[in-house]
Coordinates of C-alpha atoms and ligand atoms in Angstrom, one line a residue:
M671 CA 4.5 -44.5 -21.8
A672 CA 2.2 -46.3 -19.2
S673 CA 0.3 -44.9 -16.3
G674 CA -0.5 -46.4 -13.0
G675 CA 1.2 -46.9 -9.7
G676 CA 4.8 -47.5 -9.2
G677 CA 7.6 -45.1 -9.2
G678 CA 10.6 -46.9 -7.6
E679 CA 13.6 -44.7 -7.1
T680 CA 16.7 -45.3 -9.2
L681 CA 20.1 -46.6 -7.9
G682 CA 21.5 -43.1 -8.7
G683 CA 18.8 -41.7 -6.3
P684 CA 15.7 -39.2 -6.9
R685 CA 15.2 -36.9 -9.5
V686 CA 14.2 -33.6 -8.5
L687 CA 12.7 -30.7 -10.4
V688 CA 12.0 -27.3 -9.2
V689 CA 9.5 -25.3 -11.2
G690 CA 10.2 -21.5 -11.0
G691 CA 13.5 -20.0 -10.2
G692 CA 12.5 -17.1 -7.9
I693 CA 13.6 -16.8 -4.1
A694 CA 11.5 -19.9 -3.1
G695 CA 12.8 -22.1 -6.0
L696 CA 16.4 -20.9 -5.4
G697 CA 16.0 -21.5 -1.7
A698 CA 14.8 -25.0 -2.2
A699 CA 17.6 -25.9 -4.7
Q700 CA 20.2 -24.3 -2.2
R701 CA 19.1 -26.4 0.6
L702 CA 18.8 -29.6 -1.7
C703 CA 22.2 -29.3 -3.6
G704 CA 24.9 -31.7 -2.6
H705 CA 22.2 -33.6 -0.4
P706 CA 21.7 -37.3 -1.3
A707 CA 18.0 -36.5 -1.5
A708 CA 18.4 -34.8 -4.8
P709 CA 21.5 -35.7 -6.7
H710 CA 19.9 -35.1 -9.7
L711 CA 18.4 -31.5 -9.7
R712 CA 17.1 -29.0 -12.1
I713 CA 15.4 -25.7 -11.9
L714 CA 12.8 -25.2 -14.7
E715 CA 12.3 -21.3 -15.0
A716 CA 10.0 -20.0 -17.8
T717 CA 12.0 -16.7 -18.2
A718 CA 15.4 -15.7 -19.2
R719 CA 16.3 -14.8 -15.7
A720 CA 16.5 -16.0 -12.2
G721 CA 14.9 -14.0 -9.1
G722 CA 11.2 -13.8 -10.4
R723 CA 9.4 -10.9 -8.2
I724 CA 12.9 -9.8 -7.2
R725 CA 13.9 -8.1 -10.0
S726 CA 16.4 -5.3 -10.3
E727 CA 17.1 -3.2 -13.5
R728 CA 19.7 -0.9 -14.4
G729 CA 18.4 2.4 -15.1
F730 CA 18.7 6.2 -14.0
G731 CA 22.4 5.9 -13.8
G732 CA 21.7 3.1 -10.7
M733 CA 19.5 0.3 -9.9
V734 CA 15.9 0.2 -9.9
E735 CA 13.8 -2.3 -7.9
V736 CA 10.9 -3.3 -10.2
G737 CA 9.6 -5.9 -7.9
A738 CA 10.8 -6.4 -4.1
H739 CA 11.9 -3.1 -2.7
W740 CA 12.7 -3.8 0.9
I741 CA 13.5 -6.4 3.5
H742 CA 10.8 -6.2 5.6
G743 CA 12.0 -6.6 9.4
P744 CA 15.7 -7.1 8.9
S745 CA 16.6 -8.4 12.1
Q746 CA 18.2 -12.0 13.1
G747 CA 14.8 -13.7 12.8
N748 CA 14.7 -12.7 9.1
P749 CA 16.4 -15.2 6.8
V750 CA 16.9 -12.6 3.9
F751 CA 18.4 -10.4 6.0
Q752 CA 20.9 -13.1 7.5
L753 CA 21.7 -14.2 3.7
A754 CA 22.2 -10.8 2.7
A755 CA 24.5 -10.1 5.6
A756 CA 26.2 -13.3 4.9
F757 CA 26.8 -12.3 1.2
G758 CA 28.1 -8.9 2.4
L759 CA 25.2 -7.0 0.4
L760 CA 24.1 -4.7 3.0
G761 CA 25.8 -1.8 4.5
E762 CA 26.8 -0.7 8.1
K763 CA 23.8 1.0 8.8
E764 CA 21.4 -1.8 7.9
L765 CA 23.5 -4.2 10.0
S766 CA 23.4 -2.1 12.9
E767 CA 21.7 -3.5 16.1
E768 CA 19.9 -0.1 16.4
N769 CA 18.3 -0.7 13.0
Q770 CA 17.6 -4.2 14.0
L771 CA 15.8 -3.2 17.2
V772 CA 13.4 -0.6 15.6
D773 CA 9.7 -1.8 16.2
T774 CA 7.7 -0.2 13.5
G775 CA 4.7 -2.5 14.1
G776 CA 4.7 -3.0 10.3
H777 CA 3.3 0.8 9.7
L778 CA 4.9 3.0 7.2
A779 CA 7.0 6.3 8.5
L780 CA 5.0 9.7 8.0
P781 CA 5.4 11.5 4.6
S782 CA 8.0 14.5 4.5
M783 CA 5.6 16.4 2.3
C784 CA 1.9 16.1 1.7
C785 CA -0.2 17.7 -0.9
T786 CA -3.8 17.7 -2.0
S787 CA -4.4 17.0 -5.7
S788 CA -5.2 20.6 -6.0
G789 CA -1.8 21.8 -4.7
T790 CA -2.6 22.6 -1.0
R791 CA 0.0 21.8 1.6
V792 CA -1.5 19.5 4.1
S793 CA -0.1 20.1 7.5
L794 CA 2.0 16.9 8.7
E795 CA 0.4 17.4 12.1
L796 CA -2.8 16.6 10.6
V797 CA -1.5 13.6 8.7
A798 CA 0.1 12.2 11.8
E799 CA -3.2 12.4 13.6
M800 CA -5.1 10.7 10.9
A801 CA -1.9 8.2 10.5
S802 CA -2.2 7.7 14.3
L803 CA -6.0 7.0 13.9
F804 CA -5.8 4.6 11.1
Y805 CA -2.7 2.8 12.6
E806 CA -4.5 2.4 15.9
L807 CA -7.5 0.8 14.1
I808 CA -5.3 -1.5 12.0
D809 CA -3.6 -2.7 15.4
Q810 CA -7.3 -3.5 16.5
T811 CA -7.9 -5.8 13.6
R812 CA -5.3 -8.0 15.4
E813 CA -8.0 -9.0 18.3
F814 CA -10.0 -10.6 16.0
L815 CA -7.4 -13.5 15.3
H816 CA -9.0 -16.1 17.5
V817 CA -12.6 -14.9 17.7
A818 CA -15.3 -17.1 16.7
E819 CA -17.4 -14.4 14.8
T820 CA -16.2 -11.1 13.5
P821 CA -18.4 -8.1 13.4
V822 CA -17.8 -7.8 9.9
P823 CA -16.1 -10.1 7.3
S824 CA -13.5 -7.7 6.1
V825 CA -10.7 -5.5 7.3
G826 CA -12.2 -2.5 5.2
E827 CA -15.4 -2.8 6.4
Y828 CA -14.1 -2.9 10.1
L829 CA -12.3 0.1 9.5
K830 CA -14.8 2.2 7.8
K831 CA -17.3 1.4 10.9
E832 CA -14.7 2.7 13.4
I833 CA -14.2 5.7 11.3
G834 CA -17.6 6.4 10.8
Q835 CA -17.8 6.5 14.8
H836 CA -15.2 8.7 15.1
V837 CA -16.4 11.1 12.3
A838 CA -19.7 11.9 14.4
H839 CA -17.2 13.1 17.2
W840 CA -15.3 15.3 15.0
T841 CA -16.0 19.0 15.7
E842 CA -14.3 21.1 13.1
D843 CA -16.0 22.6 10.1
E844 CA -16.9 20.6 7.0
D845 CA -13.7 21.5 5.0
T846 CA -11.3 20.1 7.5
K847 CA -13.6 17.1 8.4
N848 CA -13.3 16.5 4.5
L849 CA -9.8 16.8 4.3
K850 CA -9.3 14.6 7.1
L851 CA -11.5 11.9 5.4
A852 CA -9.5 12.1 2.2
I853 CA -6.2 11.7 4.3
L854 CA -7.6 8.7 5.6
N855 CA -8.5 7.7 2.0
T856 CA -4.7 7.7 0.9
F857 CA -4.0 5.4 4.2
F858 CA -6.4 3.1 2.8
N859 CA -4.9 3.2 -0.5
V860 CA -1.3 2.6 0.9
E861 CA -2.8 -0.6 2.7
C862 CA -4.1 -1.7 -0.6
C863 CA -0.5 -1.2 -1.8
I864 CA 0.9 -3.2 1.1
S865 CA -1.6 -6.0 1.1
G866 CA -1.7 -6.1 -2.8
T867 CA -5.5 -6.0 -3.1
H868 CA -7.7 -3.9 -5.0
S869 CA -9.8 -2.9 -1.6
M870 CA -9.4 -3.5 1.7
D871 CA -12.9 -4.8 1.9
L872 CA -11.5 -7.7 0.1
V873 CA -9.2 -8.7 2.9
A874 CA -10.6 -11.1 5.6
L875 CA -10.7 -9.6 9.1
A876 CA -10.0 -12.6 11.2
P877 CA -6.9 -14.0 10.0
F878 CA -5.6 -10.5 9.1
G879 CA -3.2 -10.6 12.5
E880 CA -1.7 -13.7 11.4
Y881 CA 0.6 -12.0 9.3
T882 CA 3.7 -11.5 11.1
V883 CA 6.0 -8.4 11.6
L884 CA 9.6 -8.9 12.5
P885 CA 11.4 -6.4 14.3
G886 CA 13.8 -4.1 12.2
L887 CA 13.6 -1.0 9.9
D888 CA 12.8 -1.9 6.4
C889 CA 16.1 -1.4 4.4
T890 CA 17.1 -1.9 0.6
F891 CA 20.3 -3.1 -1.0
S892 CA 22.2 -0.5 -2.5
G893 CA 23.4 -2.8 -5.4
G894 CA 20.1 -4.2 -6.1
Y895 CA 17.7 -6.8 -4.3
Q896 CA 18.7 -9.2 -7.4
G897 CA 22.2 -9.4 -6.1
L898 CA 20.5 -11.8 -3.4
T899 CA 19.0 -14.1 -5.9
N900 CA 22.2 -13.9 -8.0
H901 CA 24.4 -15.1 -5.0
I902 CA 22.0 -18.1 -4.5
M903 CA 22.2 -19.1 -8.0
G904 CA 26.1 -18.8 -8.0
S905 CA 26.2 -21.1 -5.2
L906 CA 24.6 -23.7 -7.4
P907 CA 26.3 -26.0 -10.0
K908 CA 26.0 -24.4 -13.5
D909 CA 23.7 -26.8 -15.0
V910 CA 20.9 -27.0 -12.3
M911 CA 19.3 -23.6 -13.7
V912 CA 17.7 -24.3 -16.8
F913 CA 16.4 -20.9 -18.6
N914 CA 13.4 -20.4 -20.8
K915 CA 11.7 -23.4 -19.9
P916 CA 8.1 -22.6 -19.2
V917 CA 6.3 -25.8 -17.9
K918 CA 3.1 -26.6 -19.2
T919 CA 1.7 -29.6 -17.7
V920 CA 2.8 -31.8 -14.6
R921 CA 1.9 -35.2 -14.9
W922 CA 1.9 -37.2 -11.7
N923 CA 0.6 -40.3 -10.0
G924 CA 1.8 -42.0 -12.8
S925 CA 4.5 -44.5 -14.2
F926 CA 6.6 -42.9 -16.6
Q927 CA 9.3 -44.2 -18.7
E928 CA 11.8 -42.3 -20.6
A929 CA 14.2 -43.4 -23.4
A930 CA 17.0 -41.6 -21.6
F931 CA 16.5 -43.9 -18.6
P932 CA 16.3 -47.4 -19.9
G933 CA 14.4 -49.6 -17.0
E934 CA 13.3 -46.7 -14.9
T935 CA 10.1 -45.6 -13.8
F936 CA 8.9 -42.0 -12.6
P937 CA 5.8 -41.1 -10.8
V938 CA 5.9 -37.7 -12.4
L939 CA 6.8 -36.5 -15.9
V940 CA 6.8 -32.6 -16.4
E941 CA 6.0 -31.1 -20.0
C942 CA 7.3 -27.8 -21.2
D943 CA 6.0 -25.3 -23.6
D944 CA 8.6 -26.5 -26.2
G945 CA 7.9 -30.1 -25.9
G946 CA 10.7 -30.9 -23.7
Q947 CA 10.0 -33.6 -21.2
F948 CA 11.4 -34.0 -17.7
P949 CA 10.8 -37.4 -15.4
A950 CA 11.0 -36.9 -11.9
H951 CA 10.5 -38.3 -8.5
H952 CA 9.7 -35.5 -6.9
V953 CA 8.7 -31.8 -8.1
V954 CA 8.7 -28.6 -6.1
I955 CA 6.1 -26.0 -7.6
T956 CA 7.2 -22.7 -6.8
V957 CA 5.2 -20.8 -9.5
P958 CA 3.1 -17.6 -8.6
L959 CA -0.4 -18.0 -7.1
G960 CA -1.5 -15.8 -9.9
F961 CA -0.2 -18.5 -12.3
L962 CA -2.0 -21.3 -10.3
K963 CA -4.9 -19.3 -10.5
E964 CA -5.1 -18.9 -14.2
H965 CA -3.6 -22.3 -15.4
Q966 CA -4.3 -24.9 -12.6
G967 CA -7.0 -26.4 -14.6
T968 CA -4.5 -27.7 -17.2
F969 CA -1.0 -27.3 -15.2
F970 CA -1.8 -30.5 -13.5
E971 CA -2.9 -34.2 -14.6
P972 CA -4.7 -35.6 -13.0
P973 CA -6.1 -32.5 -11.8
L974 CA -5.5 -31.4 -8.1
P975 CA -7.7 -32.5 -5.6
A976 CA -10.9 -30.4 -5.0
A977 CA -9.9 -28.7 -1.6
K978 CA -6.5 -27.5 -3.1
V979 CA -8.5 -26.2 -6.2
E980 CA -10.6 -24.3 -3.8
A981 CA -8.0 -22.9 -1.7
I982 CA -6.1 -21.6 -4.9
R983 CA -9.4 -20.0 -5.7
K984 CA -10.0 -18.5 -2.4
I985 CA -6.5 -16.8 -1.6
G986 CA -6.6 -13.6 -2.7
F987 CA -3.6 -12.4 -5.2
G988 CA -3.8 -8.8 -6.5
T989 CA -1.6 -6.1 -8.0
N990 CA 0.7 -3.4 -6.6
N991 CA 2.7 -1.4 -9.3
K992 CA 5.5 0.8 -9.5
V993 CA 6.0 3.9 -11.9
F994 CA 9.5 5.5 -12.0
L995 CA 9.6 9.1 -13.2
E996 CA 13.2 10.6 -13.8
F997 CA 13.0 14.6 -13.7
Q998 CA 15.7 17.2 -14.9
E999 CA 15.5 19.1 -11.8
P1000 CA 14.0 17.7 -8.4
F1001 CA 10.9 19.8 -7.2
W1002 CA 11.3 18.4 -3.8
E1003 CA 13.6 19.5 -1.0
P1004 CA 16.9 17.8 -0.7
D1005 CA 16.0 15.7 2.6
C1006 CA 12.4 14.6 1.4
Q1007 CA 11.7 11.1 1.4
F1008 CA 8.2 10.4 0.6
I1009 CA 5.8 12.9 -1.1
Q1010 CA 2.0 11.8 -0.1
V1011 CA -0.8 12.6 -2.4
V1012 CA -4.3 13.6 -0.8
W1013 CA -7.4 13.1 -3.5
E1014 CA -9.5 15.7 -2.5
D1015 CA -13.4 14.9 -2.4
T1016 CA -12.4 11.4 -1.6
S1017 CA -13.4 9.6 1.4
P1018 CA -13.1 5.9 2.4
L1019 CA -16.6 6.1 3.2
H1020 CA -17.7 6.7 -0.4
D1021 CA -16.8 4.9 -3.4
I1022 CA -15.7 7.0 -6.7
A1023 CA -18.3 6.2 -9.1
S1024 CA -16.7 7.2 -12.3
G1025 CA -14.8 5.0 -14.9
L1026 CA -11.2 3.9 -14.6
Q1027 CA -10.2 6.1 -17.7
D1028 CA -10.7 9.3 -15.8
T1029 CA -10.0 8.3 -12.3
W1030 CA -7.2 5.5 -12.3
F1031 CA -4.3 7.8 -11.1
K1032 CA -6.5 8.5 -8.0
K1033 CA -5.3 5.3 -6.4
L1034 CA -1.8 6.5 -6.4
I1035 CA -0.5 6.9 -2.9
G1036 CA 2.4 9.2 -3.7
F1037 CA 6.1 9.2 -4.5
L1038 CA 9.1 7.5 -2.9
V1039 CA 12.2 9.9 -3.4
L1040 CA 14.8 7.4 -4.5
P1041 CA 18.5 8.2 -3.3
S1042 CA 19.8 10.3 -6.3
F1043 CA 22.7 8.5 -8.1
K1044 CA 25.0 10.7 -10.1
S1045 CA 22.6 13.7 -9.9
V1046 CA 19.9 11.8 -11.4
H1047 CA 16.5 12.6 -9.6
V1048 CA 13.7 9.7 -9.6
L1049 CA 10.4 9.6 -8.0
C1050 CA 8.9 5.9 -7.6
G1051 CA 5.2 6.2 -7.3
F1052 CA 2.9 3.0 -5.8
I1053 CA -0.4 2.2 -7.1
A1054 CA -2.6 -0.9 -6.2
G1055 CA -5.7 -2.5 -7.4
L1056 CA -7.6 -2.6 -10.6
E1057 CA -6.6 1.1 -11.3
S1058 CA -3.2 -0.3 -11.6
E1059 CA -4.4 -3.2 -13.6
F1060 CA -5.7 -0.5 -15.8
M1061 CA -2.7 1.5 -16.1
E1062 CA -1.0 -1.7 -17.4
T1063 CA -3.0 -1.4 -20.6
L1064 CA -1.9 2.3 -20.9
S1065 CA 1.4 3.3 -23.2
D1066 CA 4.0 5.1 -21.4
E1067 CA 3.2 8.3 -23.1
E1068 CA -0.3 8.0 -21.6
V1069 CA 0.7 7.3 -18.1
L1070 CA 3.3 10.0 -18.3
L1071 CA 0.7 13.0 -19.5
S1072 CA -1.6 12.1 -16.8
L1073 CA 1.2 11.9 -13.9
T1074 CA 2.8 15.1 -15.3
Q1075 CA -0.9 16.7 -15.2
V1076 CA -1.3 15.1 -11.6
L1077 CA 1.9 16.6 -10.5
Q1078 CA 1.7 20.2 -11.9
K1079 CA -1.5 20.3 -9.9
M1080 CA -0.2 18.8 -6.9
T1081 CA 2.7 21.2 -6.8
G1082 CA 0.5 24.2 -7.8
N1083 CA 3.0 24.8 -10.6
P1084 CA 1.5 24.5 -14.1
Q1085 CA 4.9 25.0 -15.7
L1086 CA 6.3 22.2 -14.2
P1087 CA 8.2 20.2 -16.7
A1088 CA 7.3 16.6 -17.8
P1089 CA 9.5 13.9 -16.4
K1090 CA 12.6 13.1 -18.7
S1091 CA 11.7 9.4 -18.7
I1092 CA 9.4 6.6 -17.2
L1093 CA 9.9 3.3 -16.2
R1094 CA 7.3 0.8 -14.7
S1095 CA 6.3 -2.5 -13.6
R1096 CA 3.4 -4.4 -15.1
W1097 CA 3.1 -7.4 -12.5
H1098 CA -0.6 -8.1 -13.6
S1099 CA 0.2 -8.5 -17.4
A1100 CA 3.3 -10.7 -16.8
P1101 CA 2.2 -14.1 -17.8
Y1102 CA 4.4 -16.1 -15.2
T1103 CA 3.0 -14.1 -12.5
R1104 CA -0.1 -12.4 -12.8
G1105 CA -0.2 -10.2 -10.1
S1106 CA 2.0 -9.0 -7.4
Y1107 CA 1.4 -11.0 -4.3
S1108 CA -0.9 -13.0 -2.1
Y1109 CA -3.5 -11.9 0.9
V1110 CA -6.0 -13.7 2.9
A1111 CA -9.3 -12.8 1.0
V1112 CA -12.7 -12.8 2.7
G1113 CA -14.0 -16.1 2.6
S1114 CA -10.4 -17.7 3.2
T1115 CA -8.3 -18.3 6.1
G1116 CA -4.7 -19.2 7.2
D1117 CA -6.0 -22.8 6.9
D1118 CA -6.1 -22.5 3.0
I1119 CA -2.5 -21.3 3.0
D1120 CA -1.4 -24.5 4.8
L1121 CA -3.8 -26.7 2.4
L1122 CA -2.2 -25.1 -0.6
A1123 CA 1.2 -25.9 1.1
Q1124 CA 0.4 -29.6 1.5
P1125 CA 2.1 -31.8 -0.8
L1126 CA 0.6 -34.3 -3.2
P1127 CA -0.6 -37.3 -3.4
E1128 CA -2.3 -37.1 -0.2
D1129 CA -1.0 -39.9 2.1
G1130 CA -1.1 -43.6 0.7
T1131 CA -2.6 -42.9 -2.7
G1132 CA 0.6 -43.2 -4.2
P1133 CA 4.5 -42.6 -4.1
Q1134 CA 5.3 -39.9 -1.5
L1135 CA 5.9 -36.3 -2.0
Q1136 CA 5.2 -36.3 -5.8
I1137 CA 4.4 -32.5 -5.8
L1138 CA 5.5 -30.1 -3.4
F1139 CA 4.4 -26.6 -3.0
A1140 CA 6.3 -23.6 -2.1
G1141 CA 6.4 -20.0 -2.9
E1142 CA 5.0 -16.8 -1.1
A1143 CA 1.5 -17.6 -0.8
T1144 CA 2.1 -20.8 0.9
H1145 CA 3.6 -19.1 4.2
R1146 CA 0.7 -18.8 6.6
T1147 CA 2.3 -16.0 8.5
F1148 CA 5.2 -14.3 6.2
Y1149 CA 2.9 -14.6 2.9
S1150 CA 3.7 -11.7 0.4
T1151 CA 7.3 -11.4 1.4
T1152 CA 10.7 -12.6 0.1
H1153 CA 11.7 -14.0 3.5
G1154 CA 8.3 -15.9 3.6
A1155 CA 9.0 -17.4 -0.1
L1156 CA 12.6 -18.1 0.9
L1157 CA 11.4 -20.0 4.2
S1158 CA 8.6 -21.8 2.0
G1159 CA 11.4 -23.1 -0.3
W1160 CA 13.7 -24.2 2.6
R1161 CA 10.6 -25.9 4.1
E1162 CA 10.0 -28.1 1.3
A1163 CA 13.5 -29.1 0.7
D1164 CA 13.4 -30.3 4.4
R1165 CA 10.3 -32.2 3.8
L1166 CA 12.3 -34.1 0.8
I1167 CA 15.2 -34.5 3.1
G1168 CA 13.0 -36.1 5.7
L1169 CA 11.5 -38.6 3.6
W1170 CA 15.2 -39.4 2.4
D1171 CA 16.4 -40.0 6.0
L1172 CA 13.3 -42.0 6.8
K1173 CA 14.0 -44.2 3.8
M1174 CA 17.6 -44.6 4.5
Q1175 CA 16.4 -45.7 8.3
Q1176 CA 14.3 -48.3 6.8
T1177 CA 16.8 -49.6 4.7
R1178 CA 19.5 -49.8 6.9
P1179 CA 20.0 -53.7 7.7
R1180 CA 19.1 -54.5 11.3
L1181 CA 21.5 -56.2 13.5
Ligands
FAD548 C1 5.9 -4.7 -7.0 C2 6.4 -5.8 -5.7 C3 6.8 -5.1 -4.6 C4 7.3 -5.9 -3.6 N1 8.0 -5.8 -2.5 C5 8.3 -6.5 -1.6 C6 9.2 -6.0 -0.6 O1 9.4 -4.7 -0.6 N2 9.6 -6.7 0.4 C7 9.1 -8.0 0.2 O2 9.8 -9.0 1.1 N3 8.7 -8.7 -0.9 C8 8.0 -7.7 -1.8 N4 7.3 -8.3 -2.7 C9 6.9 -9.6 -2.8 C10 8.0 -10.5 -3.2 O3 8.7 -10.1 -4.3 C11 7.6 -12.2 -3.4 O4 6.9 -12.5 -2.3 C12 8.7 -13.2 -3.7 O5 9.8 -12.5 -4.6 C13 8.1 -14.4 -4.2 O6 9.3 -15.1 -4.5 P1 8.5 -16.7 -5.1 O7 9.9 -17.4 -5.3 O8 7.3 -17.2 -4.2 O9 7.9 -16.4 -6.5 P2 8.5 -15.6 -7.9 O10 9.6 -14.8 -7.4 O11 7.5 -14.8 -8.6 O12 9.0 -16.7 -8.5 C14 8.3 -17.6 -9.1 C15 9.1 -18.0 -10.7 O13 8.4 -19.1 -11.4 C16 8.4 -19.0 -12.6 N5 7.3 -19.4 -13.3 C17 6.2 -19.2 -13.4 N6 5.5 -20.0 -14.2 C18 6.4 -20.7 -14.7 C19 6.1 -22.0 -15.4 N7 5.0 -22.4 -15.9 N8 7.4 -23.0 -15.7 C20 8.4 -22.3 -15.1 N9 8.5 -21.3 -14.3 C21 7.7 -20.5 -14.0 C22 8.6 -17.3 -12.7 O14 8.9 -16.9 -14.1 C23 9.3 -16.9 -11.4 O15 10.9 -16.8 -11.9 C24 7.1 -7.6 -3.8 C25 6.5 -7.8 -4.8 C26 6.2 -7.0 -5.9 C27 5.5 -7.5 -7.4

């Protein structure tokens, strides 16, 4: 096998590989399938299933979403909403004009019930007052998008500085002030779940407003989110998807020959963990940023250019996990949708000093009440950050025990029976994900996202578009979402189609 320049395309047309069968990879394949730009197309997926971070599992008599939960901003500008509607996966309410027009500004609805960690009910008026302060401050962060210099580097520091000023004007007694701070602390933890970060101090202030919220009241898939990726996969010819094929190394800018294709040379050779080799003209990389952070040093040969390595290092990628708890009997009211937990004696203005072992659960924001399937009662807890990663190291029994104690204290009922069963995600430990989703970290900007998305090689240094980059972390305004991921896959497919069109124009005989 020789290395060097070259890489002329075959008579049969280019060979295109997509690495990763999440929604970005499937979207790219869907767009390329049947197009002359990619007559030979394969998706190499490391695991035994398609969907990646869209993962619906059977459980509790219905479907539970281990990964993506909602369509964020389900309206006409959202391609996930459009596809889901076209596949008939959404109900009447989700499709209604009224639902599509709701403008949430990206803020969560108020909880139906709020309890302190020692069992006191918190008035929903007080929660609403704190929510309105918190979201007013979050909205203010958008004003820093185009300013030359921000007062502080992170969203967290900005929020804390502003809250500190508000506190100075609070006139209530100390207990009420402390409760207000503890409620605000929960909103910080909610925001950590939304941003997929350990702390809002890690999230860059200036580019925070670049994330774009689409109109529409967030909705779910009653039959499971994975129905969407399964439908896309079903629209591809059977042999396109290759499962259990973890890619180990992407060799590029070479001139590779393969016995199966005598006389042909390829600029890229993809090598898998099992020794399998796939020559290609173009490879669309859609592996998660968490995987790239861990493996970029050995995943590409030659290594990536320094600027790309820097972008991979700088863009944030954190953890948000879910814990599903099944109960024999509900302890919540029938119309309850979200139970918020307020950890007493916490404050966004003071960090907790003790170790993770004793305090990890204090990052839990509360529990979403899942629609009950066949009288099965399930709560879904959300927890982000290092506490969430620590939780992944614990056994189900340990998590169940801690959360039972939390719930007994919260409800003021020491006899509350332990949940019947538990199911949880472990996105940080997942070897082909290594976290949940990306955010723009302090020290990075939207330019780093664009840089990550740039194809290789850089212009003029070898055959064009050998490696293309898609995936949620490559979308500048919709990062961290399924629609961002889908759009990124389409974007790279269109890039390849554009190159094909250009080549066709150049080879067309001139009259
Ligand atoms: C807990 C959680 C909740 C979320 N909630 C929402 C939500 O409510 N709404 C929303 O819009 N988004 C949500 N998201 C984010 C959303 O799921 C992702 O942004 C999106 O699914 C990412 O798609 P992707 O194709 O970029 O990556 P992925 O879905 O991660 O796909 C990448 C694929 O690459 C494969 N792969 C990795 N390494 C290799 C390798 N070496 N060789 C071959 N294959 C490899 C992986 O197995 C995977 O299948 C959530 C995510 C999580 C984790």
